[in-house]
Coordinates of C-alpha atoms and ligand atoms in Angstrom, one line a residue:
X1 CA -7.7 12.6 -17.3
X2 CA -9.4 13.2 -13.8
X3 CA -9.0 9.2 -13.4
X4 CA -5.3 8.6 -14.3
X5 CA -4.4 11.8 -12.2
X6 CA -6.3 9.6 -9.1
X7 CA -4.5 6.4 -10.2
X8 CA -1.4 8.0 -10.2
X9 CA -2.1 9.7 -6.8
X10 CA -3.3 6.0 -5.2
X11 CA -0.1 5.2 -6.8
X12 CA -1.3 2.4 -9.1
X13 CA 1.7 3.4 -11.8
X14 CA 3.9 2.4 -8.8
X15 CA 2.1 -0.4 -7.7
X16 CA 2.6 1.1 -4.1
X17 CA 0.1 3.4 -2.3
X18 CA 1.6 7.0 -2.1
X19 CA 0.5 8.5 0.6
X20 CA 2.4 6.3 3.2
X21 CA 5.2 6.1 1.2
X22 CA 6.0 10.0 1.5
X23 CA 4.8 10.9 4.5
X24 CA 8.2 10.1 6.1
X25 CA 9.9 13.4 4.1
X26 CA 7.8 15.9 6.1
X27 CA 8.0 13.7 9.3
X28 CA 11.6 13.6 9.2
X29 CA 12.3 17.1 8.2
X30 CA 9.8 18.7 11.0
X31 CA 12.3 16.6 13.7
X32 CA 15.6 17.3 12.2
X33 CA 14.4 20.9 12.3
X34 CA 13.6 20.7 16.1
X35 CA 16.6 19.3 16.8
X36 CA 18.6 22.3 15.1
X37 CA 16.1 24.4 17.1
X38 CA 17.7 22.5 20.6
X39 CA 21.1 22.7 19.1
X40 CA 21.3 26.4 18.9
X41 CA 20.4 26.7 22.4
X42 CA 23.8 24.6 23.6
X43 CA 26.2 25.8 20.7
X44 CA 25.1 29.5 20.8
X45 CA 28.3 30.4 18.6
X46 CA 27.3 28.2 16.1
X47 CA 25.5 30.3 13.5
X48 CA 24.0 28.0 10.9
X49 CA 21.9 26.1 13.4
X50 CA 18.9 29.0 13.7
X51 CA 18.8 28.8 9.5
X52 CA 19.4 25.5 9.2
X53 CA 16.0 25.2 11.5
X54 CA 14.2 27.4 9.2
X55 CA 15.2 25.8 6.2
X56 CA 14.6 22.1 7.2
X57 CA 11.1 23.7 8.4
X58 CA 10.3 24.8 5.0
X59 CA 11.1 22.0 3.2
X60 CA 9.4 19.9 5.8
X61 CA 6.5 21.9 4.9
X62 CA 6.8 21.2 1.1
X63 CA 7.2 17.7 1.2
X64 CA 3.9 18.2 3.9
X65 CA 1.7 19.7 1.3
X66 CA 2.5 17.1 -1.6
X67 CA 2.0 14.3 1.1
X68 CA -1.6 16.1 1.9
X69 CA -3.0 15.3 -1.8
X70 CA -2.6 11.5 -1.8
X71 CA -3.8 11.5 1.7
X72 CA -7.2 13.3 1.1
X73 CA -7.8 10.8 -2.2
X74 CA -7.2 8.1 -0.3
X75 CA -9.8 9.7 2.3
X76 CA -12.5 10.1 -0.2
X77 CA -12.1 6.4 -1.3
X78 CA -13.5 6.0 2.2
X79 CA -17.3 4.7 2.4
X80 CA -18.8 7.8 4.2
X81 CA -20.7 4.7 6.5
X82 CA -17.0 3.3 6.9
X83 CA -16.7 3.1 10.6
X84 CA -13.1 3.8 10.7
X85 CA -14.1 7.5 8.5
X86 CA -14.6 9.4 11.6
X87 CA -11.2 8.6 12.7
X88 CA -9.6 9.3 9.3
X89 CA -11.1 12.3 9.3
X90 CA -9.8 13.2 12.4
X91 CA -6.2 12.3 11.3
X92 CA -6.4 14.2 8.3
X93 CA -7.9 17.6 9.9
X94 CA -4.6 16.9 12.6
X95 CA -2.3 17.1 10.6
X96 CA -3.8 20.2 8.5
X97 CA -3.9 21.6 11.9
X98 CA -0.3 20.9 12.4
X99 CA 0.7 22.6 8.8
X100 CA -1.1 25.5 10.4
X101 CA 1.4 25.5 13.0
X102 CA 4.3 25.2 11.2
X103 CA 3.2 27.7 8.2
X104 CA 2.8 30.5 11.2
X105 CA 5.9 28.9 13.1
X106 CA 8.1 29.4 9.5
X107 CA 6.6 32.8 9.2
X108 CA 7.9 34.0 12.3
X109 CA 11.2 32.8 11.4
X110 CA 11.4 34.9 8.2
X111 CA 13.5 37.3 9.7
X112 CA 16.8 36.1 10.8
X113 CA 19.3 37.5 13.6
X114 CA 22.3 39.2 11.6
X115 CA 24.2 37.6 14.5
X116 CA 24.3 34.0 15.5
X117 CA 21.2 33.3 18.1
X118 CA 19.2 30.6 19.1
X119 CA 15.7 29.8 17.7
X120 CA 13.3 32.2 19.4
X121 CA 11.4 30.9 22.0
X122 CA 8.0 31.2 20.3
X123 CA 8.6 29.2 17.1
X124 CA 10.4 26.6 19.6
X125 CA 7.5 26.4 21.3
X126 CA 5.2 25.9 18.2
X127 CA 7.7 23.3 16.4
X128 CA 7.3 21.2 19.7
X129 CA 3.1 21.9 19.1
X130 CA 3.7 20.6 15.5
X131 CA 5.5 17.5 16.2
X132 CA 3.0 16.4 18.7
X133 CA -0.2 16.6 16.8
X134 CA 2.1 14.7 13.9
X135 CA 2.8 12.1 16.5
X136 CA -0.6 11.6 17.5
X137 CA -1.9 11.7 14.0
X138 CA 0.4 9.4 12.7
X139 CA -0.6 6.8 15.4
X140 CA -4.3 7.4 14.0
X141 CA -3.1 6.8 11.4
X142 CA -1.2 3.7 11.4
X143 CA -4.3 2.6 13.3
X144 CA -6.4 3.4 10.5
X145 CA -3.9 0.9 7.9
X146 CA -3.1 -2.0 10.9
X147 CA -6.0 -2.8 12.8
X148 CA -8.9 -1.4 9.7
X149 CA -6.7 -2.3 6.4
X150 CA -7.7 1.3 5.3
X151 CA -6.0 2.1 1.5
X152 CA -4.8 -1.9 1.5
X153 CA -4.7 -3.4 -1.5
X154 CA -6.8 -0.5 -3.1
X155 CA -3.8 0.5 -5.4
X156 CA -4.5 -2.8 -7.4
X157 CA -7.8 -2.0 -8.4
X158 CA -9.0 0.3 -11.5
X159 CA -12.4 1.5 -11.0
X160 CA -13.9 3.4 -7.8
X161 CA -14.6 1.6 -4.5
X162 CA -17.9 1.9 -3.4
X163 CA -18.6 5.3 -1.8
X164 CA -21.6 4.1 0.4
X165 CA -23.9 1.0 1.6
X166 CA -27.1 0.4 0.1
X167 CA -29.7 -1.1 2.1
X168 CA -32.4 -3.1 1.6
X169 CA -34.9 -5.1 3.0
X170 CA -36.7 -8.6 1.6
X171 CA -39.9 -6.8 3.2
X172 CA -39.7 -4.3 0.1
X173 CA -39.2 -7.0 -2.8
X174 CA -42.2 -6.7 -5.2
X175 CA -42.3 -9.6 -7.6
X176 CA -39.7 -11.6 -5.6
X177 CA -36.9 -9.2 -6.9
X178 CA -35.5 -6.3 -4.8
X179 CA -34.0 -3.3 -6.8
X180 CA -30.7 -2.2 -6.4
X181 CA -28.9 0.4 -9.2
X182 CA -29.6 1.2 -13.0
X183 CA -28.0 -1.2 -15.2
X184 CA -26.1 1.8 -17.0
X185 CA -24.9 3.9 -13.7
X186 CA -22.2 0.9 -13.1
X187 CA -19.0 0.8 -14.7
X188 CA -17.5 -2.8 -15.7
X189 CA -15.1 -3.8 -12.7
X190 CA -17.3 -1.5 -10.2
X191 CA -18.9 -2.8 -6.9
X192 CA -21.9 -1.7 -5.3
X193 CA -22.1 -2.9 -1.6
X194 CA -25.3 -3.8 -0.3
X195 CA -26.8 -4.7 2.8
X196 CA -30.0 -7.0 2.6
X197 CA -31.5 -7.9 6.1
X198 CA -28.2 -7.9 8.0
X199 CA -25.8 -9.3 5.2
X200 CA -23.6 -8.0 3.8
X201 CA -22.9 -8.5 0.0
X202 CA -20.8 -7.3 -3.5
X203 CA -22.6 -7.2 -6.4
X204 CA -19.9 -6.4 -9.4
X205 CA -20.3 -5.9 -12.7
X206 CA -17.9 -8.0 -15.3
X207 CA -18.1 -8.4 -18.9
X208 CA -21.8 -6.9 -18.6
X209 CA -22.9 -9.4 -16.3
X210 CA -24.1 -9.0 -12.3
X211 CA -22.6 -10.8 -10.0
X212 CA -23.0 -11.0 -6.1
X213 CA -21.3 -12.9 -3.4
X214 CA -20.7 -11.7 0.8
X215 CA -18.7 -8.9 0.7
X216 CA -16.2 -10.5 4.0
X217 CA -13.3 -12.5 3.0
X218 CA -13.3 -15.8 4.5
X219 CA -10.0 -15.4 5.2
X220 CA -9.9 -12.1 8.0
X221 CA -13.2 -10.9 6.8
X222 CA -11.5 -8.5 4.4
X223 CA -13.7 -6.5 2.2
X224 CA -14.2 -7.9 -1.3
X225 CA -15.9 -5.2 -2.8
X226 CA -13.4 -3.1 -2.5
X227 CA -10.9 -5.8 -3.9
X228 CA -9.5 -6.3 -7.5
X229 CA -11.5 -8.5 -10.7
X230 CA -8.9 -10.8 -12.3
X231 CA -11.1 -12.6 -15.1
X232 CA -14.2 -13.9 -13.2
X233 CA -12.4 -14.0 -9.6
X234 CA -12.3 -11.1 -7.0
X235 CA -9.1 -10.5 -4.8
X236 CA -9.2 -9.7 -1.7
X237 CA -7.3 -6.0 -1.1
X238 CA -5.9 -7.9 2.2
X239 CA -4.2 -11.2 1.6
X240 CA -4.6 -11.4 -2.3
X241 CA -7.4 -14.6 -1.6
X242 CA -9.4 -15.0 -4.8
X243 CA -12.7 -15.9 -5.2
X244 CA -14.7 -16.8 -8.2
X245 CA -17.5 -14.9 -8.4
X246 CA -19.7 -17.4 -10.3
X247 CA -19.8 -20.1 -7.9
X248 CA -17.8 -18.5 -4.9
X249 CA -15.5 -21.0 -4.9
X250 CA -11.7 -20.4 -4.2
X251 CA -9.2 -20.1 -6.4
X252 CA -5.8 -18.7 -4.4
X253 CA -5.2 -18.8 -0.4
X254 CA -5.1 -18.1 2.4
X255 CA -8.7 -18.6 2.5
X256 CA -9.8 -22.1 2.1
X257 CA -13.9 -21.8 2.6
X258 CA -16.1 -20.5 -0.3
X259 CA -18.0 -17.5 -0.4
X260 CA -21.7 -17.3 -0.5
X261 CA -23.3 -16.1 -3.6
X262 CA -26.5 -14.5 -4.1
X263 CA -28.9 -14.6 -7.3
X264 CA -29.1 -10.9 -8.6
X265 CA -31.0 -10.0 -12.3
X266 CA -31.3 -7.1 -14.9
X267 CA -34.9 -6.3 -15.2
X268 CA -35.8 -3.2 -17.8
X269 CA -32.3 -1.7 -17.0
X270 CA -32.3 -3.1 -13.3
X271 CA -29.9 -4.2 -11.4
X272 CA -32.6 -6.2 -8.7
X273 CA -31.7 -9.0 -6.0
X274 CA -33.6 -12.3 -5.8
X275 CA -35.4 -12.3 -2.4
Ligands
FES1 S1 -8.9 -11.2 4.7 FE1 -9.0 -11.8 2.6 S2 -7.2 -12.8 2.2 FE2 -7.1 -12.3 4.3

């Protein structure tokens, strides 16, 4: 239940992420609402204006909080190592700073003129607060999607992206083998992401085997484990490149060199890397 409720928030049913594809409703409703704030200061006789504000406002702020609850499940598929999760987190506490705003900005308004006058000067003053921190946060965000790929090509895949990096060294390998995960903690179509001495690699479990190959495309260095598993091929979440993960070669452009792949094992329940 909890997983299709995430699914449907990452908006795999729609095949679209979510998050980005509503937050224009709360973005465009704050603005029309400032600009019915202006309006009411140069048509002062016009007495819909002030409400029509207040109402815009509130809606805005609907629309706001259904927008928030994609946006913070796309910000715990985040690695918590991720080096752009800092800045997400920064564009996410934004704009709950800026529904602050506008929930004490609305409640200021609750208690309209009988007679037609502009917006007071106060919730103006916070509306134009509001907008800003929206404006700033939104160009984290689009940041975070255009020059990081953040929640690209994530709504294609089924099981959970890879909340952290695990890292190893060849200087702690006893028997040749360095241990990675129990057998049983992964699900089949989930990644682990390793780092062994400096690379970086995917190690995905299919049809009950392990697999690992470099977790950077060799397209734009796009991250495979947090790609797709179509049969025995991974799909990069940026530019749909596949892989197979058997022998690394590919199987779909853009990219046209192989990946490497690494010898991993099961031992007693194991999941262990050949050093
Ligand atoms: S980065 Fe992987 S296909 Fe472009």
């Amino acid at each position: 239940m909890l997983k299709a409720i995430k699914e449907f928030l990452q908006g795999k049913p729609f095949g679209h992420p979510l998050h980005p594809s509503l937050v224009h409703f709360p973005i465009g409703l704050f603005v029309l609402s400032l600009l019915f704030d202006l309006a009411s200061y140069f048509f002062r006789e016009t007495e819909w204006l002030a409400p029509a504000a207040r109402s815009t406002l509130g809606l805005g702020l609907l629309m706001a909080f259904l927008t928030a609850v994609p946006g913070l499940v796309d910000w715990l598929d985040i690695r918590s190592d991720h080096p752009s999760k800092g800045r997400a987190t920064t564009h996410m506490l934004l704009n709950l700073g800026a529904i602050g705003l506008y929930v004490i900005n609305l409640l200021l308004r609750a208690d309209p003129s009988p007679q037609p006058a502009p917006t007071p000067l106060i919730p103006l003053l916070l509306s134009f607060a509001g907008i800003s921190l929206i404006a700033y946060s939104g160009y984290l965000g689009g940041t975070l999607v255009y020059d990081d790929g953040i929640g690209v090509g994530r709504h294609r895949r089924h099981t959970p992206t890879p909340g952290k990096t695990i890292r190893v060294s060849t200087s702690n390998a006893r028997d040749g083998l360095i241990p990675l995960a129990r057998l049983e903690d992964l699900q089949d179509g989930e990644t682990l992401r390793v780092e062994c001495d400096g690379y970086v690699m995917a190690v995905v479990k299919l049809e009950g085997e392990i697999f690992a190959f470099q977790d950077f495309c060799t397209h734009r260095y796009g991250p495979l484990s947090e790609g797709s598993f179509h049969d025995h091929q991974v799909e990069c979440p940026w530019h749909r490149s596949r892989f197979d993960v058997r022998t690394g070669k590919v199987t779909q452009g853009p990219a046209k060199i192989d990946l490497k792949t690494f010898e991993v094992t099961v031992v007693d329940g194991e999941i262990a890397l050949r050093a």
